[in-house]
Coordinates of C-alpha atoms in Angstrom, one line a residue:
X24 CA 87.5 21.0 -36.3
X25 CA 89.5 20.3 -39.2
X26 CA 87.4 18.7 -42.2
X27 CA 90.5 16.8 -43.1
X28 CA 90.1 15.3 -39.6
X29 CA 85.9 14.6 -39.7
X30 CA 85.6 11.1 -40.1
X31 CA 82.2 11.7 -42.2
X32 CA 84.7 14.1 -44.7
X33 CA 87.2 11.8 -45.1
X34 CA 84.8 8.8 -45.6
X35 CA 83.4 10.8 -48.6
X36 CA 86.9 11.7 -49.4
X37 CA 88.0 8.2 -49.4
X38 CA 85.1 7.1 -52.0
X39 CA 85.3 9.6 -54.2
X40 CA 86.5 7.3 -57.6
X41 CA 89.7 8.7 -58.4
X42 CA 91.1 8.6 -54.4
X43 CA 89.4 5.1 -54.4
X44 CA 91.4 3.5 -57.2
X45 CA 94.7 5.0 -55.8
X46 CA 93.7 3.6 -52.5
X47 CA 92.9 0.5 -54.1
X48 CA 96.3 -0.2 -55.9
X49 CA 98.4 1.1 -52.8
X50 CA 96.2 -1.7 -51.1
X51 CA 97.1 -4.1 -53.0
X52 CA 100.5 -3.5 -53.7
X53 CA 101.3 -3.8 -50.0
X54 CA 99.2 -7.2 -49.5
X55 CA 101.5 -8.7 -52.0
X56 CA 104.5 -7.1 -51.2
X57 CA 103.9 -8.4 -47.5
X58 CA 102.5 -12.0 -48.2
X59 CA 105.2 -14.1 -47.2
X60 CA 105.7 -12.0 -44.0
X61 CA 102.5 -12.7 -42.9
X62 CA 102.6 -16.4 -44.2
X63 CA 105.2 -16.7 -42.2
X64 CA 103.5 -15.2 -39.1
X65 CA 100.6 -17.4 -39.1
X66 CA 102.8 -20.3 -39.8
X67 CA 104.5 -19.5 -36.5
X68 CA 101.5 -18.8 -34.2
X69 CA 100.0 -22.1 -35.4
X70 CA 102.8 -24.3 -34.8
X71 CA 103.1 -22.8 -31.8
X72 CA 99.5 -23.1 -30.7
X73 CA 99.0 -26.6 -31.9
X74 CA 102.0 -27.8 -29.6
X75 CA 101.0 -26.0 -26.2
X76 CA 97.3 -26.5 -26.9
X77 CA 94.7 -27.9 -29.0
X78 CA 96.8 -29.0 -32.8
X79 CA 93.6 -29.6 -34.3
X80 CA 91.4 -26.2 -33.7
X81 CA 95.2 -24.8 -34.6
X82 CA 94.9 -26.4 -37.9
X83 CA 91.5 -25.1 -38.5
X84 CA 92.0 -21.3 -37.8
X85 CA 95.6 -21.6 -39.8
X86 CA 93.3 -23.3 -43.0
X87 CA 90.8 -20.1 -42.3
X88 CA 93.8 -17.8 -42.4
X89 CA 94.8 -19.2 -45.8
X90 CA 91.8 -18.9 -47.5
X91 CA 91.4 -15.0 -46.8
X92 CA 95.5 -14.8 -48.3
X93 CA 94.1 -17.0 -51.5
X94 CA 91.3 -14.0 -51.5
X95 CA 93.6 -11.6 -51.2
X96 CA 95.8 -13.0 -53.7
X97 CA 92.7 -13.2 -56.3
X98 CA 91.9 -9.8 -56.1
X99 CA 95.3 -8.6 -55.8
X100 CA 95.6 -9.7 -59.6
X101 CA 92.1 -8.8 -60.5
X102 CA 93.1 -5.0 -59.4
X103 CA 96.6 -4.9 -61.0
X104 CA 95.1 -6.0 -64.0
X105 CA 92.3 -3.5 -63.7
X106 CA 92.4 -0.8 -65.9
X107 CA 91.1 1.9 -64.0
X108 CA 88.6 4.7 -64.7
X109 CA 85.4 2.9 -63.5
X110 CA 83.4 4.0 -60.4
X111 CA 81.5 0.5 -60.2
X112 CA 84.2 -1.6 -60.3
X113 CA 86.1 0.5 -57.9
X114 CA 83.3 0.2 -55.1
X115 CA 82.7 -3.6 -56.0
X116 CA 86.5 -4.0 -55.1
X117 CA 86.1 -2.2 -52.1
X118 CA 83.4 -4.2 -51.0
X119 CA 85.2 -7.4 -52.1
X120 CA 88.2 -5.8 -49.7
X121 CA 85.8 -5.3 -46.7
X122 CA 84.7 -8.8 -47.2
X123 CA 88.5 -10.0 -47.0
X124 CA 89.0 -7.8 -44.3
X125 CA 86.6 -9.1 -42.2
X126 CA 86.8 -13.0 -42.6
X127 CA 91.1 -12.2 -42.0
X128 CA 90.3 -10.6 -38.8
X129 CA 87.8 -12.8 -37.5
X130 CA 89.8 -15.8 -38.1
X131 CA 92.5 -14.1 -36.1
X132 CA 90.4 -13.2 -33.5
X133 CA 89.0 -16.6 -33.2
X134 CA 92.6 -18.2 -33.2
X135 CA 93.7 -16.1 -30.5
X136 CA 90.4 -16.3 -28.7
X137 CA 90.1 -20.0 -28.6
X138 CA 93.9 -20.0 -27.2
X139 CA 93.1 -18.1 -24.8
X140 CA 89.6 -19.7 -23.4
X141 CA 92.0 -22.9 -23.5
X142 CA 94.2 -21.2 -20.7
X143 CA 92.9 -22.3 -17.3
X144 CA 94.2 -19.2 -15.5
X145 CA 94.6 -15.7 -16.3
X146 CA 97.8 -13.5 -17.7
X147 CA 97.0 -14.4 -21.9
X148 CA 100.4 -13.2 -22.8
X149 CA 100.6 -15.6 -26.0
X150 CA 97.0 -14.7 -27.5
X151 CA 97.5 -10.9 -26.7
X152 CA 100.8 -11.0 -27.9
X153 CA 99.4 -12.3 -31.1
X154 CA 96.6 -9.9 -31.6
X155 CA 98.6 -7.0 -30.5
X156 CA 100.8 -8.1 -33.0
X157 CA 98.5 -8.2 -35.8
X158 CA 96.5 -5.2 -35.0
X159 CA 99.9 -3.1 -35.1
X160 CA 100.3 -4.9 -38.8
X161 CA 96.8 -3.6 -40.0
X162 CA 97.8 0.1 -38.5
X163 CA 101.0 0.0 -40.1
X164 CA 100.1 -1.5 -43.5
X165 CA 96.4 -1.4 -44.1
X166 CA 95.8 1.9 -43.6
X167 CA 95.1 2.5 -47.2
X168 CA 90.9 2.5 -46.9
X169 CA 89.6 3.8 -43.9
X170 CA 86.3 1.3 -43.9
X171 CA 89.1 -1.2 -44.1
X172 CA 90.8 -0.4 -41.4
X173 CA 88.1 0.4 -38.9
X174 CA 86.2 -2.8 -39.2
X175 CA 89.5 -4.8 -38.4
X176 CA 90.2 -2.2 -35.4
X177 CA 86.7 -3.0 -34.6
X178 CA 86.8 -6.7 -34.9
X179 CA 90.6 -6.8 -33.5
X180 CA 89.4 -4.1 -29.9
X181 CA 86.6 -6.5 -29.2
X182 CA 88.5 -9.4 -29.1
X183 CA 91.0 -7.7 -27.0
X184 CA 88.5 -6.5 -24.4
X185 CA 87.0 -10.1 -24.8
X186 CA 89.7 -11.6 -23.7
X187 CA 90.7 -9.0 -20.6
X188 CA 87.4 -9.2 -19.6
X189 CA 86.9 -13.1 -19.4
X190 CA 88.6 -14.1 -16.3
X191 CA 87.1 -10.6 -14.2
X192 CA 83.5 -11.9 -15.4
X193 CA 84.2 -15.7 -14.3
X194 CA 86.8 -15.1 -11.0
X195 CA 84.9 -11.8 -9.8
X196 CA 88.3 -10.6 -8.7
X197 CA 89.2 -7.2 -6.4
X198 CA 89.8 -4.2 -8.3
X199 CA 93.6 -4.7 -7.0
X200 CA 94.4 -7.9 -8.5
X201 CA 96.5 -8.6 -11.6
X202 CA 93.1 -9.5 -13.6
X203 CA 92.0 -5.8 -13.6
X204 CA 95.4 -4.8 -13.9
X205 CA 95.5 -6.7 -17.4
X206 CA 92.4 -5.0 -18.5
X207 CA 93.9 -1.5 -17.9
X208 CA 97.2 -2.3 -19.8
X209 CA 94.8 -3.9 -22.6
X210 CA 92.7 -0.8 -22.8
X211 CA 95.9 0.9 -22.7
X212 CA 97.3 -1.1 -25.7
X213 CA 94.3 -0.7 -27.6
X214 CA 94.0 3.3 -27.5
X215 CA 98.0 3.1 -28.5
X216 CA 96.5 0.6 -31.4
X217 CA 94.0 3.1 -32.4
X218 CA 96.1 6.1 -32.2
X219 CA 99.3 4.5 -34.3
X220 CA 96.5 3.2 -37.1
X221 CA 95.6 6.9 -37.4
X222 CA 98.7 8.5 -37.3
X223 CA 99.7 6.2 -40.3
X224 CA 96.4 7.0 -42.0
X225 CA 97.1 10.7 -41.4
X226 CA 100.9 9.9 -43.2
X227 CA 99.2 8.1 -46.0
X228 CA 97.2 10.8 -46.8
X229 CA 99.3 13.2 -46.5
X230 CA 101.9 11.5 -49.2
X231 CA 98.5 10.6 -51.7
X232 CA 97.6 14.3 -51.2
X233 CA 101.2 15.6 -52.0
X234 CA 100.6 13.1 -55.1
X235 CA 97.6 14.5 -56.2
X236 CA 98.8 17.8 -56.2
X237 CA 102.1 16.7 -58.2
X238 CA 99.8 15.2 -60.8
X239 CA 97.7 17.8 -60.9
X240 CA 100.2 20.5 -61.7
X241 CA 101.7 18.1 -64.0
X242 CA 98.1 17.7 -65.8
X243 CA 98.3 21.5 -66.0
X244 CA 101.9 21.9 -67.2
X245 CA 101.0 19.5 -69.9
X246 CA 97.7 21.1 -71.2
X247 CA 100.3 24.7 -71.1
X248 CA 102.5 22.9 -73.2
X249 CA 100.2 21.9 -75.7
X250 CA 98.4 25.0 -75.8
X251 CA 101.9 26.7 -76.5
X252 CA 102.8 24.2 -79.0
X253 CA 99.8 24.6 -80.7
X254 CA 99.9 28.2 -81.1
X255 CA 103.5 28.2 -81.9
X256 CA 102.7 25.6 -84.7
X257 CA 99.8 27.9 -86.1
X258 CA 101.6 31.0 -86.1
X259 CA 104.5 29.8 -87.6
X260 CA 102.2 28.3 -90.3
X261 CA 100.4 31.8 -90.7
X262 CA 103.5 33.4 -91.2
X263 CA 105.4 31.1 -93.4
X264 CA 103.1 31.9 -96.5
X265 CA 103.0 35.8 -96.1
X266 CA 106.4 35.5 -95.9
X267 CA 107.4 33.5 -99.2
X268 CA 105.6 36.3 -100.9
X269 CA 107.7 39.1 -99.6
X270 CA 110.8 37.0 -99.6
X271 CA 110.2 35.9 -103.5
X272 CA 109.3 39.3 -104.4
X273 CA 113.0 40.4 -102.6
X274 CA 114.6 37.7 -104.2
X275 CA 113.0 39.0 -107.9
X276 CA 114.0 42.7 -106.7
X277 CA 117.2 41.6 -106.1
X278 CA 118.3 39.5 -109.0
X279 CA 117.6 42.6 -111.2
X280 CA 115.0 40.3 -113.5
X281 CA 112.2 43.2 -112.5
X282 CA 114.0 46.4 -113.1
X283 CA 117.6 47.6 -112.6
X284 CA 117.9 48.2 -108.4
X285 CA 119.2 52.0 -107.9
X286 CA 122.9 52.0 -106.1
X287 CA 121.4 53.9 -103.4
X288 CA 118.7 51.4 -102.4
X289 CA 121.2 48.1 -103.0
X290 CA 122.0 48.5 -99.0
X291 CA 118.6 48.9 -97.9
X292 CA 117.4 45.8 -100.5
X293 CA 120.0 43.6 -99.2
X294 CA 119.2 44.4 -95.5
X295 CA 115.2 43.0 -96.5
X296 CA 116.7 40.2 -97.9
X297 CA 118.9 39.2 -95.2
X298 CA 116.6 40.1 -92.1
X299 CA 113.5 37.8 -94.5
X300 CA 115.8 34.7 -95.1
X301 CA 116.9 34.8 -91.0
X302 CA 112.8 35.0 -90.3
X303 CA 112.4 32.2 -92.6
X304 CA 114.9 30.4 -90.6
X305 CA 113.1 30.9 -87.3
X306 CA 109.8 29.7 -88.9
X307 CA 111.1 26.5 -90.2
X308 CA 113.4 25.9 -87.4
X309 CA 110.1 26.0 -84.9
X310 CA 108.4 24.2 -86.9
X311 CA 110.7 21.0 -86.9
X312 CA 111.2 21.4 -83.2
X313 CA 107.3 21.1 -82.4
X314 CA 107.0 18.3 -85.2
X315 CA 110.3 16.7 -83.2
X316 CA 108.7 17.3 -80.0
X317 CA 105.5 15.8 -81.0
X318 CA 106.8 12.3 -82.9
X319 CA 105.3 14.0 -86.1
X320 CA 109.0 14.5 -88.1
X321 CA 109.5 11.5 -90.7
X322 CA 112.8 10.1 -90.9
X323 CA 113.2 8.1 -94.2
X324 CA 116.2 6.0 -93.6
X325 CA 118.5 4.2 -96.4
X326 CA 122.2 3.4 -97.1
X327 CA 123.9 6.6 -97.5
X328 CA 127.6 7.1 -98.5
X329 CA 128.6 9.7 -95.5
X330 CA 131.3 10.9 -97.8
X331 CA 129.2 11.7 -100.6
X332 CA 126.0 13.4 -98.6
X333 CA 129.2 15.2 -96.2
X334 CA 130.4 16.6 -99.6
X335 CA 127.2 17.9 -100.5
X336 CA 126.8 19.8 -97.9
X337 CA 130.1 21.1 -98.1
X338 CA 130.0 22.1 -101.6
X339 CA 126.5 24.0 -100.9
X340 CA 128.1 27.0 -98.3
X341 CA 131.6 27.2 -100.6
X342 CA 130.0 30.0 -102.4
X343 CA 129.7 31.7 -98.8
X344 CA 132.7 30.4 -97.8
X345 CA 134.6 32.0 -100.7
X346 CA 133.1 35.5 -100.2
X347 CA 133.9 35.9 -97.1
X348 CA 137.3 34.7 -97.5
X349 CA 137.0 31.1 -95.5
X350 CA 139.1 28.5 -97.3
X351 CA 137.2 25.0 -96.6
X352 CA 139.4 22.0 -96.3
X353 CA 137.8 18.2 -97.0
X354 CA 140.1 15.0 -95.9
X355 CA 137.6 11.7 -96.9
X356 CA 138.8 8.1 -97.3
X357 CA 139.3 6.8 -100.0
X358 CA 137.0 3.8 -99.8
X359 CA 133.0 4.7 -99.3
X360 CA 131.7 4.3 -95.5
X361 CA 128.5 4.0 -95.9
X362 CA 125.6 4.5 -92.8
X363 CA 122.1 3.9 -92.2
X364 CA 120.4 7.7 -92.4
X365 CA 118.1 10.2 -93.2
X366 CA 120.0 12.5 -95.9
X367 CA 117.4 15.0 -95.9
X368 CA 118.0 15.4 -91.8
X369 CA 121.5 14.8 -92.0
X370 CA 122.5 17.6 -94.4
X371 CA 120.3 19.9 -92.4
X372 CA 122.8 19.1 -89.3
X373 CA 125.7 19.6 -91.4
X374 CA 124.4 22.6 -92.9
X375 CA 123.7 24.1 -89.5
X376 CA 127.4 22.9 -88.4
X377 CA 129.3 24.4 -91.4
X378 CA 126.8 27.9 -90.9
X379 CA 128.2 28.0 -87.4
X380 CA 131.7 27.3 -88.7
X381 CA 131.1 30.4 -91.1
X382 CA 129.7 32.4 -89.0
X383 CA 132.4 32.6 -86.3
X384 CA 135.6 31.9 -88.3
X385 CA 137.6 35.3 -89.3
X386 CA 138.7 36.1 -92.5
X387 CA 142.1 34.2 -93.5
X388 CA 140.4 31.3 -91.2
X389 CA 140.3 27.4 -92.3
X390 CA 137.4 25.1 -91.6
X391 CA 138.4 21.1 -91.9
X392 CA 135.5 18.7 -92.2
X393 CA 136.4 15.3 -91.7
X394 CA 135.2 11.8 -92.3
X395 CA 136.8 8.8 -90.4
X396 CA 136.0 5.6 -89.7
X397 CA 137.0 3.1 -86.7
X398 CA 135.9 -0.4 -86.4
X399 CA 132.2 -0.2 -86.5
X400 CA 131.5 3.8 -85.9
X401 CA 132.0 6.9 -88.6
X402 CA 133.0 10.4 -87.4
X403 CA 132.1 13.4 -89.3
X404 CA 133.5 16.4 -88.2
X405 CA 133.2 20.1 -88.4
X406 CA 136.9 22.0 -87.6
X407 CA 137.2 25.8 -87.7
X408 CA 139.7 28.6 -86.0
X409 CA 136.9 30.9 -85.0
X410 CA 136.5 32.1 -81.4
X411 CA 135.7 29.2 -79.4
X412 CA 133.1 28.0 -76.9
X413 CA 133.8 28.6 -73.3
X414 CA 134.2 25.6 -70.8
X415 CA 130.7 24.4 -69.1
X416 CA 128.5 25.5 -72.3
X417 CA 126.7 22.3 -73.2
X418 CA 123.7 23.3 -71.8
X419 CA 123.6 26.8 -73.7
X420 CA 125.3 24.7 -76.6
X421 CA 122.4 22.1 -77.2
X422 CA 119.6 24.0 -75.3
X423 CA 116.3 25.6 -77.0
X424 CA 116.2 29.2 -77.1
X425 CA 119.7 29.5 -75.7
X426 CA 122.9 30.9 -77.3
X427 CA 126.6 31.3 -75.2
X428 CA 126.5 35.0 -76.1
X429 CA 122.9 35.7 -75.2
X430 CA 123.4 39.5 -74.9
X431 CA 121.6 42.2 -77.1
X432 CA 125.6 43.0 -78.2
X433 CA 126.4 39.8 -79.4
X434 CA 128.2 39.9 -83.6
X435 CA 126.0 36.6 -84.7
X436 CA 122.5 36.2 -84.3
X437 CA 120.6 33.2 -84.4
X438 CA 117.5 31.3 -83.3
X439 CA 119.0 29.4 -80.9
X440 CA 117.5 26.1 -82.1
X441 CA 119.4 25.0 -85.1
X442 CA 122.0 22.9 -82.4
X443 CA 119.0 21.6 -80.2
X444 CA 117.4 20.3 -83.4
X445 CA 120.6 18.8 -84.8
X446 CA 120.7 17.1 -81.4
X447 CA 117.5 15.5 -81.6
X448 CA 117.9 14.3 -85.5
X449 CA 121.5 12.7 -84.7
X450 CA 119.6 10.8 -81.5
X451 CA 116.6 9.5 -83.7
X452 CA 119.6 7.9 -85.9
X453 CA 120.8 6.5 -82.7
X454 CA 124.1 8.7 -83.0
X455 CA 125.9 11.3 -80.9
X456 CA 127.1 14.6 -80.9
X457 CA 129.4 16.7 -79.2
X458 CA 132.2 19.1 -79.3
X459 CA 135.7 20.0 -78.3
X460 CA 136.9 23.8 -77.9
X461 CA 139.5 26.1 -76.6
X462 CA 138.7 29.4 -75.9
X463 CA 140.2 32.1 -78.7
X464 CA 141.6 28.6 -81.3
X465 CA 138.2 27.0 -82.3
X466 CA 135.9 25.0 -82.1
X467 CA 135.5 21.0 -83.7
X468 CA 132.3 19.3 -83.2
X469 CA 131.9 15.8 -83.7
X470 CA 128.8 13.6 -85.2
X471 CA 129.0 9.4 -84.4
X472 CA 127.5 6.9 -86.2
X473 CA 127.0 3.0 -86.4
X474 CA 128.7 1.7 -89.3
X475 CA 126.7 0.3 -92.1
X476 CA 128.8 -2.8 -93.7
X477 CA 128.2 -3.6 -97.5
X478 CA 128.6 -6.7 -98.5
X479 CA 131.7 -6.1 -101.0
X480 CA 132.8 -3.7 -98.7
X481 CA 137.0 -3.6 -97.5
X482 CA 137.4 -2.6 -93.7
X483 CA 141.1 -2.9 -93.3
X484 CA 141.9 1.0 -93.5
X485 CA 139.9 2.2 -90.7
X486 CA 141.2 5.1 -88.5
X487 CA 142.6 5.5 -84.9
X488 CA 140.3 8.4 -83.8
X489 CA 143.2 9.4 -80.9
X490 CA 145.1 10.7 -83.9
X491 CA 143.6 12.7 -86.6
X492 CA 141.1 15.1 -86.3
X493 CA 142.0 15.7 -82.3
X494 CA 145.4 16.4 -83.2
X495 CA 144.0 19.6 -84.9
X496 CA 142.3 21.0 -82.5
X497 CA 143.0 24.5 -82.0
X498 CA 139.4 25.1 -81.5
X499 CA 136.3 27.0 -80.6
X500 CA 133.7 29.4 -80.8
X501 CA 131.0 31.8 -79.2
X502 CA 128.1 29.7 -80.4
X503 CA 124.9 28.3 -78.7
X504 CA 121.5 27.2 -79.8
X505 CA 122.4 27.8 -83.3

């Protein structure tokens, strides 16, 4: 035999604490779900009862019925606002549910019981109909706990064979009349009663074992993430002061303050130099993903004047820009727009925009960077005739780890986490980010943001967005997570 199936098994099963307090809240959660159904069932069978038979015992049974609800309903509340986590309380709820369970079924039973003594000849179609009915309500929605549900099966089979077997004990009828023919279809309905209870049970469980399962691969997901994170935090932090040393000491090499660098080794120096500065990259780049990732990166925000930090930033890659032959265009208004911002995190976005824009513009190519502003929202843009992005990229684009051109042959390298990051830090200022592109003509990428209105401030020259910067779009490039 299956140990899933062993009664004993799944008793123990079922009162272990953790299963307990899931059973508890699916337990409740269905008895209030369901409580004007059943109000409305009762209501029913007592009106019903109290105009073919005896109104007054009617009205006692139906005040019985109510008081288990108001039970119900107490501990309904009591366990929603439980917080969980404590064995005692669990099994003091469950004996508080057998309790519940019990006076609910015997004041059903009694109802239907006292109908059905009141019937002067056999045939109890009303009172079985009424207990059938209830009994296939406990098997369909108070299958939760198993001591639950076999002490109402219990109370609720008795009853049944109670009833079958009152008019055989006081008519002594032949084994072929209809009496005995009741008490087979009764025993008949009470096996299907039995066997429906448990094939719901078995459902249940089934769907809170699948649960489990689901949480408890989640549990270990998470504990695997934080491990990772935790190891990526370190080891970044291990590396980062090694390599300051050896990048400084480059940096000295290089500038020529040490001793004069022989022609021959220039090359080689400047290969050190690049190769520790894109290291130093990945570090700090890791670094603010995991403190993103973790709610650990400050934001200081203020009133910035977009125009002035955008400039900045511009101003900071024209060296660049002008060695490699990159002529970088800026069209501002002429009035400040100012925003609510981080400008620490916001010129690290635009810094990783306008590297992009370097890195995949040609020679002879033009990069525009844009500030607009319409109504209430302020566009900064990044424009360049590089190579473009190809269509369906956003998840390469914005992804961690990822680049478009992930191959080892690839002209630009990258961590593929500067455009994840920039992602992130234009969300946490409640802005948005995206990009236009054609394939071969460039790339523009966009950043949104909520207007910041100063009190002497003039809005009458705001921008149509339909015009302008998408007008230019000749746009593109081959880059991903960077």
């Amino acid at each position: 035999m299956n140990t899933t199936d062993d009664p004993k098994v799944s008793l123990e099963n079922d009162l272990s604490s953790d299963t307990l307090e899931r059973q508890l809240r699916d337990y409740v959660n269905i008895t209030k779900k369901l409580i004007w159904q059943r109000q409305a069932s009762f209501l029913a069978a007592m009106i019903l009862s109290a105009f073919y038979f005896d109104p007054a015992l009617a009205l006692v049974c139906y005040s019985g019925l109510l008081f288990s609800e108001v039970l119900d309903l107490v501990l309904t509340r009591r366990v929603q606002r439980w917080e969980g986590n404590d064995p005692v309380a669990a099994r003091r709820f469950l004996l508080w549910v057998m309790v519940n369970t019990g006076l609910s079924a015997v004041m059903i039973s009694l109802f239907v019981l006292l109908i059905a003594i009141q019937q002067n000849s056999g045939g109890h179609f009303m009172p079985l109909f009424f207990l059938f009915a209830a009994a296939l309500f406990a098997a369909m929605n108070n299958h939760q706990i198993l001591p639950s549900l076999i002490l109402r099966l219990m109370i609720y089979g008795a009853t049944f064979l109670t009833i079958s077997v009152m008019d055989i004990v006081r008519l002594r009828p032949p084994l072929d009349s209809h009496h005995w023919l009741e008490f087979f279809t009764v025993a008949f309905v009470l096996y299907f009663i039995v066997d429906c209870s448990f094939v719901f049970l078995k459902l249940y469980r089934k769907g809170l074992k699948q649960l489990q399962k689901i949480k408890l691969e989640h549990d270990r997901a998470k504990r695997a993430y934080e491990i990772k994170s935790q190891f990526l935090s370190t080891m970044s932090h291990e590396l980062r002061t090694p390599l300051t040393s050896i990048k400084f000491s480059l940096d000295l090499m290089n500038s020529g303050c040490v001793a004069q660098v022989p022609d021959d080794l220039k090359p080689i120096l400047e290969i050190a130099v690049k190769n520790s500065n894109r290291l130093a990259e990945l570090i700090n780049e890791t670094l603010d993903l995991q403190k993103i990732e973790s709610g650990e990166m400050i934001f200081r925000f203020q009133s910035l004047d977009i125009s002035r930090v955008v400039s900045e930033s511009v101003d900071a890659i024209m060296a660049q820009a002008n060695a490699e032959q990159i002529e970088v265009r800026k069209e501002f208004p002429e009035d400040e727009v100012f925003i609510n911002g981080d400008e620490a995190r916001i010129q690290q976005v635009l810094g990783n925009l306008l590297s992009n824009a370097l890195k995949f513009s040609e020679a002879g190519g033009v990069i525009t960077v844009r500030v607009e502003q319409n109504n209430d929202r302020v566009r900064v843009s990044v424009q360049d005739t590089g190579t473009g992005i190809p269509e369906n990229c956003e998840a390469q684009v914005f992804g961690r780890f990822s680049q478009v051109d992930s191959s080892d042959r690839r002209k630009v390298g990258g961590t593929g986490l500067g455009m994840n990051i920039s992602k992130r830090i234009i969300e946490r200022h409640n802005g948005t980010i995206h990009y236009k592109s054609r394939l071969g003509e460039g790339t523009t990428f966009f950043l949104e943001f909520d207007l910041k209105r100063q009190p002497e401030r003039n809005h009458d020259a705001a921008q149509d967005w339909s015009g302008g910067a998408d007008r230019h779009l000749g746009e593109g490039r081959m880059v991903a997570g960077e």
